[in-house]
Tab-separated table of C-alpha atoms in Angstrom:
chain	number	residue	atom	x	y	z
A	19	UNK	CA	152.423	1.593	-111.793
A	20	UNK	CA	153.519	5.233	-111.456
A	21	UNK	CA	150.761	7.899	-111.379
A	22	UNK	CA	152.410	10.810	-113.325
A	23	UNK	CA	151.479	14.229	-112.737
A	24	UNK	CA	149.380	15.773	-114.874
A	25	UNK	CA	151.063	18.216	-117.644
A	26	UNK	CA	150.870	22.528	-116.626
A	27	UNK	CA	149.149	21.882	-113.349
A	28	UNK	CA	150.276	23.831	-110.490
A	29	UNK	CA	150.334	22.383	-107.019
A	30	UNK	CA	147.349	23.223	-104.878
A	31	UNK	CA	147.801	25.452	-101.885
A	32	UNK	CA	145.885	24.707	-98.864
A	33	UNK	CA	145.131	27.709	-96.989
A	34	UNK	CA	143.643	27.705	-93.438
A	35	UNK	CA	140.131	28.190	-92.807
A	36	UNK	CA	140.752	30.276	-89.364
A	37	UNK	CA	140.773	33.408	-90.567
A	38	UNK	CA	137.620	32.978	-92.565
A	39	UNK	CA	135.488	31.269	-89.887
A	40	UNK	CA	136.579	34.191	-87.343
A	41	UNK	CA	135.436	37.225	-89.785
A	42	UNK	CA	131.963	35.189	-89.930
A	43	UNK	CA	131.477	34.818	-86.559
A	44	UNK	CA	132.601	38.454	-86.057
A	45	UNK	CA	129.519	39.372	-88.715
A	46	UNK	CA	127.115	37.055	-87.015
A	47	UNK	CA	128.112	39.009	-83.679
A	48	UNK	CA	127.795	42.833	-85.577
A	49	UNK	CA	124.397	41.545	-86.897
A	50	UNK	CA	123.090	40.744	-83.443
A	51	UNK	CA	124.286	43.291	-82.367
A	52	UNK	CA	122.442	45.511	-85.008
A	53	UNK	CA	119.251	43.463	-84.462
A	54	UNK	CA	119.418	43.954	-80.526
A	55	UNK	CA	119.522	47.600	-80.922
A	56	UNK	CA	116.665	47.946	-83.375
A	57	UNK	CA	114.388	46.684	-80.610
A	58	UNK	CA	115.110	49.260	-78.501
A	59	UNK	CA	112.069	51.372	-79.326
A	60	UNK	CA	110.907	54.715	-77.912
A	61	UNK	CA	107.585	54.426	-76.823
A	62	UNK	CA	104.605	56.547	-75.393
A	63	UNK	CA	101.546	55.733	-74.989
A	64	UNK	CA	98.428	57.727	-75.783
A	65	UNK	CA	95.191	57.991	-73.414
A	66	UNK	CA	91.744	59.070	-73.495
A	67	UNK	CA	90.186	59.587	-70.025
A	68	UNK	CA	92.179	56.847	-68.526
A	69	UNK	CA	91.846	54.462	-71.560
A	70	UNK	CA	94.700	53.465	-73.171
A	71	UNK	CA	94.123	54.239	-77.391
A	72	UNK	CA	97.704	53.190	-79.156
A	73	UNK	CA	101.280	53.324	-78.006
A	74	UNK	CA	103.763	55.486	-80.731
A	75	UNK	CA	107.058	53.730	-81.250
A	76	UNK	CA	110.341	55.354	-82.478
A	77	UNK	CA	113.987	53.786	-83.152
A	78	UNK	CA	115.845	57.023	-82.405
A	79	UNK	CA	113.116	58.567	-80.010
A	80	UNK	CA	111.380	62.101	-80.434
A	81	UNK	CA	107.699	60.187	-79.479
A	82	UNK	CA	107.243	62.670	-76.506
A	83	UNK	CA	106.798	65.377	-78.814
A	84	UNK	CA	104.559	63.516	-80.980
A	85	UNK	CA	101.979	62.162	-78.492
A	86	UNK	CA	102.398	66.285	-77.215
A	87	UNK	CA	100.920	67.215	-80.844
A	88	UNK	CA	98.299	64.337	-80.882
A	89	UNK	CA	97.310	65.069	-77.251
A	90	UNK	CA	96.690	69.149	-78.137
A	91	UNK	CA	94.669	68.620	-81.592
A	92	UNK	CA	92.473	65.939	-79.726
A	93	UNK	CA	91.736	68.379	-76.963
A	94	UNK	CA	91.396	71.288	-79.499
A	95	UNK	CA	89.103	69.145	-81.849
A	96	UNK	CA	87.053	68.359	-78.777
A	97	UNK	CA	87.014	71.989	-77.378
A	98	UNK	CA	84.859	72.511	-80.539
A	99	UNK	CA	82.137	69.774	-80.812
A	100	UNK	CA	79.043	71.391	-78.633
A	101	UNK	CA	78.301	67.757	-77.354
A	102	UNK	CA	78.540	64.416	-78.366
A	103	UNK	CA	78.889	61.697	-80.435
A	104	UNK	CA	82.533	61.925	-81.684
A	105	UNK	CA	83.297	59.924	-84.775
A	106	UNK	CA	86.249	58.203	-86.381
A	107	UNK	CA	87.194	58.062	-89.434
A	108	UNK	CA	89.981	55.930	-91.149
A	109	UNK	CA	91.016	56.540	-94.736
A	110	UNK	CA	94.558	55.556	-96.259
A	111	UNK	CA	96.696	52.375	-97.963
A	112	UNK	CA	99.873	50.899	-96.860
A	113	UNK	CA	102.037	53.317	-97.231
A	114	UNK	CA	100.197	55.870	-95.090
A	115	UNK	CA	96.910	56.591	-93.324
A	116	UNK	CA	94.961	59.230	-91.534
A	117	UNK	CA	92.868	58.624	-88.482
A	118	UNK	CA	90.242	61.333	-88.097
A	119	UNK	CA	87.848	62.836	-85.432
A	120	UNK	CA	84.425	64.605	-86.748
A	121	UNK	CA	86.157	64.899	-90.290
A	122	UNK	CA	89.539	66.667	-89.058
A	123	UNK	CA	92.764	65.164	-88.947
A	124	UNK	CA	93.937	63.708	-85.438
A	125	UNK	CA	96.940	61.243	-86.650
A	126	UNK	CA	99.073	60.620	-89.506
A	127	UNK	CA	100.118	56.970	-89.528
A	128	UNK	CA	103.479	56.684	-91.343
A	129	UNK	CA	105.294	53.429	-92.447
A	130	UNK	CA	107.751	54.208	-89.315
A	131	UNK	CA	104.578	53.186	-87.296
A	132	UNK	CA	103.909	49.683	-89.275
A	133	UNK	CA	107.037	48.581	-89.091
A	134	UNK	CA	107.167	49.148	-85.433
A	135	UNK	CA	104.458	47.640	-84.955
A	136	UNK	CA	105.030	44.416	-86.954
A	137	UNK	CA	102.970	45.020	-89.975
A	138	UNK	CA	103.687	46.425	-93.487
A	139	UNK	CA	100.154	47.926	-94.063
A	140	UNK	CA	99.346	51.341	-92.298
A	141	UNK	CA	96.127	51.529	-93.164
A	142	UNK	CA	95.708	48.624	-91.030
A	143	UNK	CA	97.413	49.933	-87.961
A	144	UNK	CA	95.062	52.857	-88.954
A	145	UNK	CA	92.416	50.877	-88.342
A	146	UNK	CA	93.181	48.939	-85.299
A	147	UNK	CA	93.645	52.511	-83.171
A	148	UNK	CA	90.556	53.652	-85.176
A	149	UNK	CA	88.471	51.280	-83.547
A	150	UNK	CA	89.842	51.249	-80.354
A	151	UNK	CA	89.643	55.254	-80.012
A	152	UNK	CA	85.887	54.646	-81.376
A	153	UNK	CA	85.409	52.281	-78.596
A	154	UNK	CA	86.473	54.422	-75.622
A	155	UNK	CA	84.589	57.531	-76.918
A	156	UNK	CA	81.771	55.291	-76.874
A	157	UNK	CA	81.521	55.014	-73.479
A	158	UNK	CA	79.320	57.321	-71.585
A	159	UNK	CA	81.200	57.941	-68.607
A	160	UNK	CA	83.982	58.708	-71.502
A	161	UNK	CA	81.975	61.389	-72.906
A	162	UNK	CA	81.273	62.618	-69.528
A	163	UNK	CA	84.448	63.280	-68.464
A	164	UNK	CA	85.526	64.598	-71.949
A	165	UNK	CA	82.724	66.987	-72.173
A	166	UNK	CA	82.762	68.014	-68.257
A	167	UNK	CA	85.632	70.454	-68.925
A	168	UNK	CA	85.064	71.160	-73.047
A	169	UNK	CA	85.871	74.495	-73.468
A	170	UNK	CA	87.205	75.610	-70.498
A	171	UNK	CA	90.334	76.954	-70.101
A	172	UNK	CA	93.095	74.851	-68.466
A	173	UNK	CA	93.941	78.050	-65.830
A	174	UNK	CA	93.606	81.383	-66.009
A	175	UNK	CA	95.043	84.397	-64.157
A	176	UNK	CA	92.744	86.464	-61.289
A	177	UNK	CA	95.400	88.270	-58.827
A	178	UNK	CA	96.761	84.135	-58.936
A	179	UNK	CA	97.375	81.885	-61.208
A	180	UNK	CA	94.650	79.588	-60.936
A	181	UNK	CA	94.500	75.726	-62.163
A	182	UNK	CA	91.502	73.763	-63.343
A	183	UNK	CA	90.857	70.299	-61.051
A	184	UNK	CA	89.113	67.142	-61.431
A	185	UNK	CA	86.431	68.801	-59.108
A	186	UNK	CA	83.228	68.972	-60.445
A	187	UNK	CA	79.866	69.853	-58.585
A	188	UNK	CA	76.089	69.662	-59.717
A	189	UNK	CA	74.055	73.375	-58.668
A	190	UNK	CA	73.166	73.046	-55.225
A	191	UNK	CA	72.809	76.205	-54.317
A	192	UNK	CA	76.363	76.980	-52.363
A	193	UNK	CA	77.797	79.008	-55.260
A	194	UNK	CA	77.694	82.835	-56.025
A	195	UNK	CA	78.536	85.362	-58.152
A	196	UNK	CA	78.432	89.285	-58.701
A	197	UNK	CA	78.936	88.587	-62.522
A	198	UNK	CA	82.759	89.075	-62.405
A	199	UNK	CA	84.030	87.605	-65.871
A	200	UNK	CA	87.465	86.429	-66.744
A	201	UNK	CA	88.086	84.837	-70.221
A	202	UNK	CA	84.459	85.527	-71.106
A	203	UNK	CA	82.924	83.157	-68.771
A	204	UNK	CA	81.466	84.069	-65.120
A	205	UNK	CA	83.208	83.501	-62.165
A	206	UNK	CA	81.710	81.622	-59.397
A	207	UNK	CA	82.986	80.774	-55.714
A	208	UNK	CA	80.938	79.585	-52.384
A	209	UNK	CA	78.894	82.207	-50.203
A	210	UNK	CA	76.248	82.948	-48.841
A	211	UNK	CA	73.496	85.129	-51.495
A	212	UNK	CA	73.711	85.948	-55.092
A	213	UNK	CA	74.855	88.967	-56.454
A	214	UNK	CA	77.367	89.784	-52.872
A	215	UNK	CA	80.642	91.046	-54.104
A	216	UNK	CA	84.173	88.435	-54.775
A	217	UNK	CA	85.716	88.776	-51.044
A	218	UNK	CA	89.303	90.477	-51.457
A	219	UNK	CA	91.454	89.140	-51.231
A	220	UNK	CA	90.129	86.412	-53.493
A	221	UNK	CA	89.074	82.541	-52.476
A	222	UNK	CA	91.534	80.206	-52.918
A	223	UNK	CA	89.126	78.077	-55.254
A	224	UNK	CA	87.333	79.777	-57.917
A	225	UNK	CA	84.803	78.128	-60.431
A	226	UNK	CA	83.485	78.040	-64.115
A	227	UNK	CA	80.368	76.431	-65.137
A	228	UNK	CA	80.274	73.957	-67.909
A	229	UNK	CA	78.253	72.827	-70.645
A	230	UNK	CA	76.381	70.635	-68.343
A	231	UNK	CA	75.991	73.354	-65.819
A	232	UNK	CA	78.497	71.930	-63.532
A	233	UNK	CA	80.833	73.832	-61.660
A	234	UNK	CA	84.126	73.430	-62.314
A	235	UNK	CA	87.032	74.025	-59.494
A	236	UNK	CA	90.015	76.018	-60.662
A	237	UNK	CA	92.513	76.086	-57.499
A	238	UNK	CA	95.414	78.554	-56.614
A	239	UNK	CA	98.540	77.110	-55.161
C-alpha cells in the first residue's frame, strides 16, 4: 500500500543546528565573562587602633576616597568627645542605613554595600559593622590610644614643620617650658628647670600634653 502525501503540505527543511549551538556557547562564554568581572571588587579596609571594623567594596573603585571621608569624620567626631564611652548607633531598613557615633553620622550604608557583601538588607550590614566598631571601642587599651592624642593637632609649624608620633610619656619631671604656645596649647621639650627659655635654634622633638597629662612627641624631620 502506497502512503500518499498529504494534500497543501510543504516539504520540511532541515536546517543545521551548528550555527545555533555556537551563538549559545558564545553567550555562555560573554556571561562568564560578565560574572568574572563583577567579582573584581575594590576594596579597603577600615581600622580603629589596629582593629580591623569593615572592609568597603566597589565594582568600579573610588573606595580610597571613601574610607578617606569615614577615616576624617571618625577622628573629627572623636576630637570632640572630652573622654569616653563612645556609642553606636544603628538605625535604617534595607534599602539604606546609617551607622552613628555619640548621635552623629559616621557611615551611610548604601545598597552598593549589601550587594557586595552578599546580602540584600543594609540595615543588616549596618548592624554587623555596628557591633563590631562597638566592640573595639570597648576595649580599654582602645580608648587609650584613641583618647591619648584627642585633640591634638596632627603637626604644626614652629621654625619646622613638626609631626605628631606614637611617643607618649607619663610626667616625670624631664620636661620644661617657658609657656611658649602654638595652636593654643603649651609647648614642652626636655631640660633642665622650669620656666628656662626654648634653646634656639629649636629641639628637634617638641611636645603637647594631652587630656591624660601625657606628653605627646611631635618630631621634625
Amino acid at each position: 500500500m502506497t502512503k500518499e502525501p498529504l494534500t497543501g503540505s510543504t516539504p520540511v527543511r532541515h536546517r543545521s543546528i551548528f550555527p545555533t549551538a555556537w551563538a549559545l556557547l558564545l553567550l555562555l562564554v560573554s556571561l562568564s565573562w560578565l560574572s568574572m568581572g563583577s567579582l573584581a571588587w575594590a576594596e579597603s579596609q577600615w581600622k580603629v587602633a589596629g582593629e580591623p571594623i569593615l572592609t568597603l567594596r566597589v565594582p568600579s573603585g573610588g573606595t580610597k576616597m571613601r574610607l578617606a571621608q569615614l577615616e576624617a569624620t571618625f577622628q573629627g567626631i572623636v576630637d570632640r568627645v572630652i573622654e569616653p564611652p563612645l556609642q553606636v548607633s544603628v538605625e535604617g531598613d534595607e534599602k539604606q542605613a546609617q551607622i552613628s557615633l555619640n548621635g552623629q553620622l559616621l557611615l551611610t550604608v548604601t545598597p552598593e554595600d549589601a550587594a557586595a557583601n552578599a546580602t540584600t538588607q543594609a540595615v543588616a550590614l549596618a548592624e554587623l559593622w555596628g557591633n563590631r566598631l562597638q566592640s573595639v571601642l570597648n576595649q580599654q587599651q582602645v580608648q587609650r590610644q584613641l583618647f591619648s592624642t584627642g585633640g591634638l593637632p596632627s603637626q604644626f609649624q614652629w621654625g619646622n614643620r613638626y609631626y605628631q608620633q606614637q611617643q607618649v610619656s607619663p610626667d616625670v619631671g624631664k620636661f620644661v617650658t617657658d609657656g611658649t604656645r602654638v595652636l593654643n596649647r603649651v609647648l614642652f621639650w626636655e631640660g633642665q628647670g622650669e620656666g628656662e627659655p626654648m634653646p634656639a635654634p629649636a629641639p628637634k622633638t617638641l611636645y603637647l600634653l594631652n587630656r591624660y597629662r601625657q606628653f605627646v612627641a611631635y618630631t621634625a624631620p
